[in-house]
Short mmCIF file of C-alpha atoms in Angstrom, two decimals:
data_model
loop_
_atom_site.label_atom_id
_atom_site.label_comp_id
_atom_site.label_asym_id
_atom_site.label_seq_id
_atom_site.Cartn_x
_atom_site.Cartn_y
_atom_site.Cartn_z
CA MET P 24 73.47 100.41 102.69
CA GLY P 25 76.21 99.84 105.25
CA GLN P 26 76.36 101.37 108.70
CA GLU P 27 77.38 105.03 108.76
CA TYR P 28 80.14 106.03 111.20
CA SER P 29 80.83 109.57 112.36
CA VAL P 30 84.39 110.84 112.74
CA VAL P 31 85.51 111.63 116.28
CA SER P 32 85.83 115.34 116.98
CA ASP P 33 89.25 116.97 117.38
CA ASP P 34 88.67 117.53 121.09
CA THR P 35 87.97 113.83 121.79
CA PRO P 36 90.82 112.60 124.01
CA THR P 37 92.83 109.55 122.97
CA GLU P 38 93.03 106.48 125.20
CA THR P 39 96.25 104.79 124.06
CA LEU P 40 98.19 107.13 121.77
CA ARG P 41 99.64 110.48 122.81
CA GLU P 42 97.68 112.06 119.97
CA ARG P 43 96.09 111.05 116.65
CA SER P 44 99.18 111.35 114.44
CA LEU P 45 101.79 109.20 112.71
CA SER P 46 104.35 110.62 115.11
CA ALA P 47 102.38 109.22 118.04
CA VAL P 48 101.95 105.87 116.24
CA ALA P 49 105.73 105.66 115.72
CA GLU P 50 106.28 106.54 119.37
CA TYR P 51 103.89 103.75 120.36
CA ILE P 52 105.73 101.21 118.19
CA LYS P 53 109.17 102.27 119.41
CA SER P 54 108.00 102.05 123.04
CA GLY P 55 107.62 98.28 122.62
CA LYS P 56 103.88 98.39 123.33
CA ALA P 57 102.98 97.32 119.77
CA ARG P 58 104.43 93.82 119.58
CA ARG P 59 101.49 92.26 117.72
CA ILE P 60 100.74 94.33 114.61
CA VAL P 61 97.96 93.18 112.28
CA VAL P 62 97.99 94.54 108.73
CA LEU P 63 94.95 94.58 106.40
CA THR P 64 95.59 95.37 102.73
CA GLY P 65 93.65 95.88 99.51
CA ALA P 66 94.23 96.74 95.86
CA GLY P 67 95.46 100.25 96.64
CA LEU P 68 98.63 98.69 98.02
CA SER P 69 99.59 97.46 94.55
CA THR P 70 98.64 100.39 92.30
CA ALA P 71 102.20 101.77 92.37
CA ALA P 72 103.34 98.40 91.00
CA GLY P 73 101.19 99.07 87.93
CA ILE P 74 98.28 96.79 88.87
CA PRO P 75 94.94 98.62 88.54
CA ASP P 76 92.58 98.56 91.50
CA PHE P 77 89.07 97.24 90.96
CA ARG P 78 86.71 100.17 91.30
CA SER P 79 88.38 103.37 90.02
CA PRO P 80 85.93 104.77 87.42
CA GLU P 81 88.33 105.12 84.47
CA THR P 82 91.47 103.16 85.36
CA GLY P 83 90.13 100.39 87.58
CA LEU P 84 90.12 96.74 86.64
CA TYR P 85 86.35 96.62 86.14
CA ALA P 86 86.48 99.67 83.84
CA ASN P 87 89.24 98.04 81.77
CA LEU P 88 87.23 94.82 81.43
CA ALA P 89 84.48 96.63 79.49
CA LYS P 90 86.36 95.96 76.25
CA LEU P 91 85.89 92.20 76.69
CA ASN P 92 82.12 92.56 76.12
CA LEU P 93 81.20 90.73 79.32
CA PRO P 94 77.59 90.71 80.61
CA ARG P 95 79.03 92.88 83.39
CA PRO P 96 82.65 93.39 84.53
CA GLU P 97 82.22 91.22 87.63
CA SER P 98 81.32 88.23 85.41
CA VAL P 99 85.01 87.47 84.90
CA PHE P 100 85.07 86.40 88.58
CA GLU P 101 81.81 84.42 88.55
CA LEU P 102 82.10 80.64 88.55
CA ASP P 103 78.99 80.03 86.41
CA PHE P 104 80.28 82.40 83.73
CA PHE P 105 83.76 80.83 83.95
CA ARG P 106 82.28 77.39 83.26
CA GLN P 107 80.60 78.74 80.12
CA ASN P 108 83.40 81.01 78.91
CA PRO P 109 86.77 80.83 80.73
CA LYS P 110 88.66 82.74 78.01
CA PRO P 111 88.09 86.29 79.40
CA PHE P 112 89.53 85.26 82.76
CA TYR P 113 92.72 83.96 81.14
CA VAL P 114 93.04 87.11 79.03
CA LEU P 115 92.95 89.04 82.32
CA ALA P 116 95.25 86.53 84.07
CA LYS P 117 97.93 87.07 81.42
CA ASP P 118 98.24 90.69 82.56
CA LEU P 119 97.91 90.05 86.30
CA TYR P 120 100.05 86.93 86.65
CA PRO P 121 102.85 86.95 89.28
CA GLY P 122 106.20 87.92 87.83
CA ASN P 123 104.76 90.76 85.75
CA PHE P 124 104.91 93.18 88.69
CA GLN P 125 107.20 94.04 91.58
CA PRO P 126 106.46 94.89 95.22
CA THR P 127 105.86 98.48 96.31
CA ILE P 128 107.49 100.31 99.19
CA SER P 129 104.39 99.48 101.26
CA HIS P 130 104.84 95.74 100.69
CA VAL P 131 108.45 96.02 101.82
CA PHE P 132 107.42 97.99 104.93
CA ILE P 133 105.29 95.00 105.94
CA ARG P 134 108.35 92.81 105.28
CA LEU P 135 110.33 95.00 107.71
CA LEU P 136 107.64 94.49 110.35
CA ALA P 137 108.04 90.74 109.88
CA ASP P 138 111.84 90.97 110.01
CA LYS P 139 111.59 92.86 113.31
CA GLY P 140 109.23 90.27 114.78
CA LEU P 141 106.33 92.73 114.95
CA LEU P 142 103.98 91.30 112.28
CA HIS P 143 101.28 89.32 114.05
CA GLN P 144 99.27 88.60 110.89
CA LEU P 145 98.75 89.99 107.39
CA PHE P 146 95.30 89.72 105.83
CA THR P 147 95.22 90.71 102.16
CA GLN P 148 92.45 90.94 99.60
CA ASN P 149 95.02 90.95 96.80
CA ILE P 150 95.59 88.02 94.47
CA ASP P 151 98.89 89.25 93.01
CA CYS P 152 101.30 87.43 95.39
CA LEU P 153 103.39 90.62 95.81
CA GLU P 154 103.50 89.99 99.56
CA ARG P 155 105.40 86.77 98.86
CA ALA P 156 107.62 88.54 96.32
CA ALA P 157 108.54 91.06 99.02
CA GLY P 158 109.76 88.22 101.23
CA ILE P 159 106.96 88.22 103.81
CA PRO P 160 106.83 84.71 105.34
CA GLY P 161 103.92 82.65 104.05
CA GLU P 162 102.94 81.52 107.54
CA VAL P 163 101.83 85.05 108.50
CA ILE P 164 99.91 85.73 105.28
CA VAL P 165 96.19 85.10 104.84
CA GLU P 166 95.19 85.61 101.20
CA ALA P 167 91.54 86.15 101.98
CA HIS P 168 90.45 86.15 98.32
CA GLY P 169 92.92 83.49 97.22
CA SER P 170 95.83 84.01 94.86
CA PHE P 171 97.71 82.76 91.83
CA ALA P 172 100.00 80.76 94.12
CA ASP P 173 98.21 77.49 93.35
CA GLN P 174 95.63 76.13 90.90
CA ARG P 175 93.46 73.06 90.47
CA CYS P 176 90.69 71.46 88.42
CA ILE P 177 87.28 72.88 89.35
CA GLU P 178 85.68 69.42 88.99
CA CYS P 179 87.99 66.84 90.60
CA LYS P 180 90.19 69.34 92.52
CA THR P 181 93.42 67.81 91.18
CA ARG P 182 96.29 70.29 91.43
CA PHE P 183 97.77 71.56 88.19
CA PRO P 184 101.58 71.98 87.87
CA ALA P 185 102.82 75.56 88.33
CA ASP P 186 105.23 75.40 85.38
CA LEU P 187 102.46 74.30 83.03
CA ILE P 188 99.95 76.91 84.17
CA ARG P 189 102.49 79.66 83.52
CA ASP P 190 102.80 78.53 79.88
CA TYR P 191 99.02 78.54 79.41
CA VAL P 192 98.61 81.95 81.06
CA SER P 193 101.40 83.50 78.99
CA ARG P 194 99.41 82.57 75.87
CA ALA P 195 96.02 83.46 77.44
CA GLU P 196 94.92 79.88 76.77
CA VAL P 197 92.57 77.80 78.89
CA PRO P 198 94.09 74.74 80.61
CA ARG P 199 92.19 71.53 81.25
CA CYS P 200 92.59 68.95 84.01
CA ILE P 201 95.91 67.13 83.91
CA ARG P 202 94.01 63.81 84.13
CA GLY P 203 93.00 64.33 80.51
CA GLU P 204 89.86 62.68 79.12
CA GLU P 205 89.29 60.98 82.47
CA CYS P 206 88.09 64.37 83.77
CA ASN P 207 88.75 67.20 81.26
CA GLY P 208 87.57 69.80 83.79
CA LEU P 209 88.58 73.44 83.58
CA VAL P 210 91.58 74.55 85.64
CA LYS P 211 91.31 77.71 87.76
CA PRO P 212 93.84 79.40 90.06
CA ASP P 213 92.87 79.32 93.73
CA ILE P 214 91.26 82.77 93.48
CA VAL P 215 87.97 83.16 95.32
CA PHE P 216 85.23 83.84 92.78
CA PHE P 217 81.90 85.42 93.70
CA GLY P 218 79.77 82.87 95.52
CA GLU P 219 82.73 80.74 96.60
CA ALA P 220 83.75 80.32 100.23
CA LEU P 221 86.79 82.15 101.54
CA PRO P 222 89.76 79.93 102.45
CA SER P 223 89.54 78.25 105.85
CA SER P 224 92.68 80.12 106.96
CA PHE P 225 90.68 83.37 106.96
CA PHE P 226 88.15 82.05 109.46
CA ASP P 227 90.79 80.18 111.46
CA ARG P 228 92.89 83.33 111.96
CA LYS P 229 90.49 86.27 111.85
CA ASP P 230 90.28 86.35 115.64
CA LEU P 231 93.96 87.33 115.71
CA VAL P 232 92.74 90.87 115.01
CA SER P 233 91.17 90.91 118.48
CA THR P 234 94.60 90.19 120.04
CA ALA P 235 96.44 92.92 118.11
CA ASP P 236 98.24 95.86 119.75
CA LEU P 237 98.01 97.90 116.54
CA VAL P 238 96.05 97.57 113.27
CA LEU P 239 97.31 99.06 109.99
CA VAL P 240 94.78 99.29 107.15
CA MET P 241 96.30 99.99 103.72
CA GLY P 242 94.70 100.69 100.36
CA THR P 243 91.31 99.01 100.73
CA SER P 244 87.76 100.27 100.14
CA LEU P 245 86.42 97.86 102.80
CA GLN P 246 83.37 97.18 100.64
CA VAL P 247 83.58 93.39 100.43
CA HIS P 248 82.50 91.27 103.40
CA PRO P 249 83.52 89.44 105.48
CA PHE P 250 86.95 91.06 105.01
CA ALA P 251 85.44 94.53 105.58
CA SER P 252 84.48 93.59 109.15
CA LEU P 253 88.05 92.78 110.25
CA PRO P 254 88.98 96.27 111.58
CA ASN P 255 85.96 96.15 113.89
CA LEU P 256 87.31 93.04 115.65
CA ALA P 257 90.06 95.06 117.34
CA PRO P 258 89.30 96.35 120.86
CA GLU P 259 88.37 100.04 120.95
CA THR P 260 91.55 100.94 122.84
CA VAL P 261 93.76 99.48 120.08
CA PRO P 262 95.02 102.15 117.65
CA ARG P 263 93.96 101.70 114.01
CA VAL P 264 95.82 103.55 111.26
CA LEU P 265 94.35 104.03 107.78
CA PHE P 266 96.55 104.64 104.74
CA ASN P 267 94.11 105.28 101.92
CA MET P 268 92.84 107.91 99.50
CA GLU P 269 89.64 108.32 101.51
CA ARG P 270 88.12 107.34 104.83
CA VAL P 271 86.47 103.91 104.75
CA GLY P 272 84.42 101.71 107.04
CA SER P 273 84.50 102.60 110.72
CA LEU P 274 88.03 104.04 110.55
CA GLY P 275 88.10 107.47 112.16
CA SER P 276 85.21 106.76 114.52
CA GLN P 277 87.31 105.71 117.52
CA ALA P 278 89.51 107.76 119.82
CA ASP P 279 92.79 106.18 118.71
CA ASP P 280 92.10 106.01 114.97
CA VAL P 281 94.67 107.82 112.81
CA LEU P 282 93.72 108.75 109.24
CA GLU P 283 96.58 109.25 106.77
CA LEU P 284 94.61 110.13 103.64
CA GLY P 285 96.46 110.26 100.34
CA ASP P 286 98.84 108.06 98.39
CA CYS P 287 99.47 104.83 100.33
CA ASP P 288 103.21 104.67 99.64
CA ALA P 289 103.66 108.33 100.61
CA GLY P 290 101.93 107.70 103.93
CA ILE P 291 104.09 104.65 104.63
CA ARG P 292 107.23 106.67 103.91
CA LYS P 293 106.08 109.29 106.43
CA LEU P 294 105.60 106.60 109.09
CA ALA P 295 109.03 105.12 108.24
CA ASP P 296 110.54 108.59 108.70
CA GLU P 297 108.94 108.88 112.14
CA LEU P 298 110.24 105.42 113.08
CA GLY P 299 113.74 106.13 111.81
CA TRP P 300 113.43 103.20 109.36
CA ARG P 301 113.42 105.18 106.10
CA ASP P 302 116.97 104.40 104.94
CA ASP P 303 116.61 100.69 105.72
CA LEU P 304 113.22 100.60 104.01
CA GLU P 305 114.43 102.29 100.80
CA ALA P 306 117.55 100.11 100.67
CA LYS P 307 115.61 96.86 101.10
CA TRP P 308 113.01 97.92 98.52
CA ARG P 309 115.64 98.73 95.91
CA GLU P 310 117.50 95.54 96.72
CA ILE P 311 114.35 93.54 95.95
CA ILE P 312 113.10 95.34 92.82
CA GLY P 313 116.15 97.17 91.44
CA ASP P 314 116.77 100.86 90.75
CA LYS P 315 115.02 100.90 87.37
CA GLU P 316 111.71 99.60 88.74
CA ALA P 317 112.03 101.84 91.80
CA SER P 318 112.38 104.90 89.55
CA ARG P 319 109.35 103.79 87.50
CA GLN P 320 107.20 103.43 90.62
CA MET P 321 108.33 106.81 91.97
CA SER P 322 107.49 108.48 88.65
CA GLY P 323 104.07 106.82 88.62
CA ALA P 324 103.31 108.05 92.14
CA LYS P 325 104.01 111.65 91.13
CA LYS P 326 101.72 111.28 88.11
CA ARG P 327 98.91 109.96 90.32
CA VAL P 328 99.22 112.97 92.61
CA GLU P 329 99.27 115.34 89.62
CA THR P 330 96.12 113.69 88.27
CA LEU P 331 94.43 114.13 91.66
CA LEU P 332 95.42 117.81 91.73
CA ASP P 333 93.97 118.33 88.25
CA GLU P 334 90.72 116.70 89.36
CA VAL P 335 90.51 118.92 92.45
CA ASP P 336 91.11 122.02 90.31
CA ARG P 337 88.42 120.94 87.85
CA LEU P 338 85.88 120.32 90.64
CA ALA P 339 86.72 123.67 92.24
CA GLU P 340 86.14 125.49 88.95
CA GLU P 341 82.81 123.71 88.40
CA VAL P 342 81.59 124.55 91.90
CA ASP P 343 82.74 128.16 91.58
CA GLU P 344 81.05 128.56 88.18
CA ALA P 345 77.79 126.99 89.35
CA LEU P 346 77.57 129.11 92.49
CA HIS P 347 78.42 132.34 90.70
CA LEU P 348 75.75 131.56 88.11
CA GLN P 349 73.25 131.11 90.93
CA ASP P 350 74.29 134.47 92.42
CA ARG P 351 73.83 136.20 89.05
CA GLU P 352 70.37 134.68 88.57
CA GLU P 353 69.32 135.78 92.04
CA SER P 354 70.66 139.33 91.59
CA GLU P 355 68.82 139.68 88.28
CA ALA P 356 65.53 138.61 89.82
CA ALA P 357 63.14 141.24 91.23
CA PRO P 358 64.10 142.32 94.79
CA ARG P 359 62.21 140.46 97.46
CA LEU P 360 62.04 142.42 100.71
CA THR P 361 61.52 141.00 104.14
CA ASN P 362 58.90 142.76 106.27
CA GLY P 363 58.88 145.55 103.62
CA ASN P 364 62.15 147.03 104.93
CA PRO P 365 64.58 147.97 102.13
CA GLY P 366 67.68 147.33 104.28
CA GLU P 367 66.97 143.60 104.71
CA THR P 368 67.92 140.81 102.24
CA SER P 369 65.79 137.87 101.23
CA ASP P 370 66.19 134.48 102.90
CA LYS P 371 66.95 132.99 99.46
CA THR P 372 69.99 135.25 98.94
CA GLU P 373 71.33 134.53 102.42
CA GLU P 374 70.85 130.81 101.85
CA GLY P 375 72.75 131.05 98.56
CA GLU P 376 75.64 132.81 100.30
CA ARG P 377 75.75 130.15 103.01
CA LYS P 378 75.81 127.37 100.38
CA TYR P 379 78.58 129.16 98.50
CA GLU P 380 80.71 129.48 101.65
CA GLN P 381 80.06 125.82 102.55
CA LYS P 382 81.04 124.59 99.07
CA GLU P 383 84.20 126.70 99.12
CA GLU P 384 85.19 125.20 102.49
CA GLU P 385 84.59 121.65 101.20
CA THR P 386 86.62 122.29 98.05
CA GLN P 387 89.45 123.85 100.04
CA SER P 388 89.48 120.84 102.40
CA LYS P 389 89.84 118.43 99.46
CA ALA P 390 92.57 120.56 97.95
CA GLU P 391 94.52 120.63 101.21
CA VAL P 392 94.57 116.82 101.34
CA ALA P 393 95.69 116.58 97.71
CA LEU P 394 98.25 119.38 97.99
CA ASP P 395 99.93 118.00 101.12
CA PRO P 396 103.61 118.23 100.16
CA ASP P 397 104.37 115.24 102.38
CA ALA P 398 102.16 113.10 100.12
CA LEU P 399 104.59 113.56 97.24
CA PRO P 400 107.32 110.90 97.23
CA THR P 401 110.80 112.33 97.37
CA SER P 402 113.75 110.83 95.57
CA PRO P 403 115.68 108.98 98.27
CA LYS P 404 119.43 108.86 98.56
CA LYS P 405 120.72 105.94 96.54
CA PRO P 406 121.62 103.29 99.12
CA SER P 407 124.89 101.46 99.09
CA LEU P 408 123.89 97.84 98.65
#
């Protein structure tokens, strides 16, 4: 079990920001006080591109891998299993390989930070290379879990040509070392498998988080260490902003933490609006991916929100039904008087009412997050390119 963090109360004063809001974050950036912005990203950043995240119960990558009859879904990223049976990995690689997907609006927002000289460092858990496709300079990217950008033999470490690996991946075939019979080792992209060390660049640059003026955390569950510890390296007075479907890690436990819970791209658009960058952001995004792909991603975002709303409605109905059933069972039971006075109710009934009110409040809170109209992407004006 990881450490549990409590959320700061509403009356806790901020130390750096005017208030805990995206408006205050934008004000802080525009003031020139945030000149070294560190960005931490995970799989949620790429879901709008069509790439599944890892852990969603029905649509996540691990759920989709069940059809490959692996010992367990994670086996596809285990080196020992790869040595015995590399085929499942290359079946997966065919679908995930760079070029099959296009950057999201969130990727391009990070590109804008770089263009404006504000991006101090980007740490990503993603292996899809969409940061590079968005035009973010390679020198400010740390691909903490590796990527498809390079590949080599797992035995002699000889690099394998990029044009050849693309042919193998497109056919879901397993390549062998380019040295032929002299080695004949399996070739694997430079993706960090379970049990392998993270790239040296991660450890060389992780301390840059401690020199940041602002930390943006986007679309990550923060469940995998040592990446999950990065937000905690920032000084407590440095604002940290979370764009994610739910609160994760220690985010929300410090005075200047801002939680933007919901669709990642929708949250980034709201920040761009506050910064006055929205038109430039939309124009650059469409310039990179084209109008057709932009429309597809926008449509997908609306479907994700609709799915979330349906889930909230279903949970609300289940809670309501269960609690009303409990009330009926209690009312049908023989009256239990307290101190023999007919005007008093039993402790059990009062407890049931308190639980009912508590559950209703929790359900309403979830619904308010999901129903936030600002979380729904709006169709932008078509830019003149």
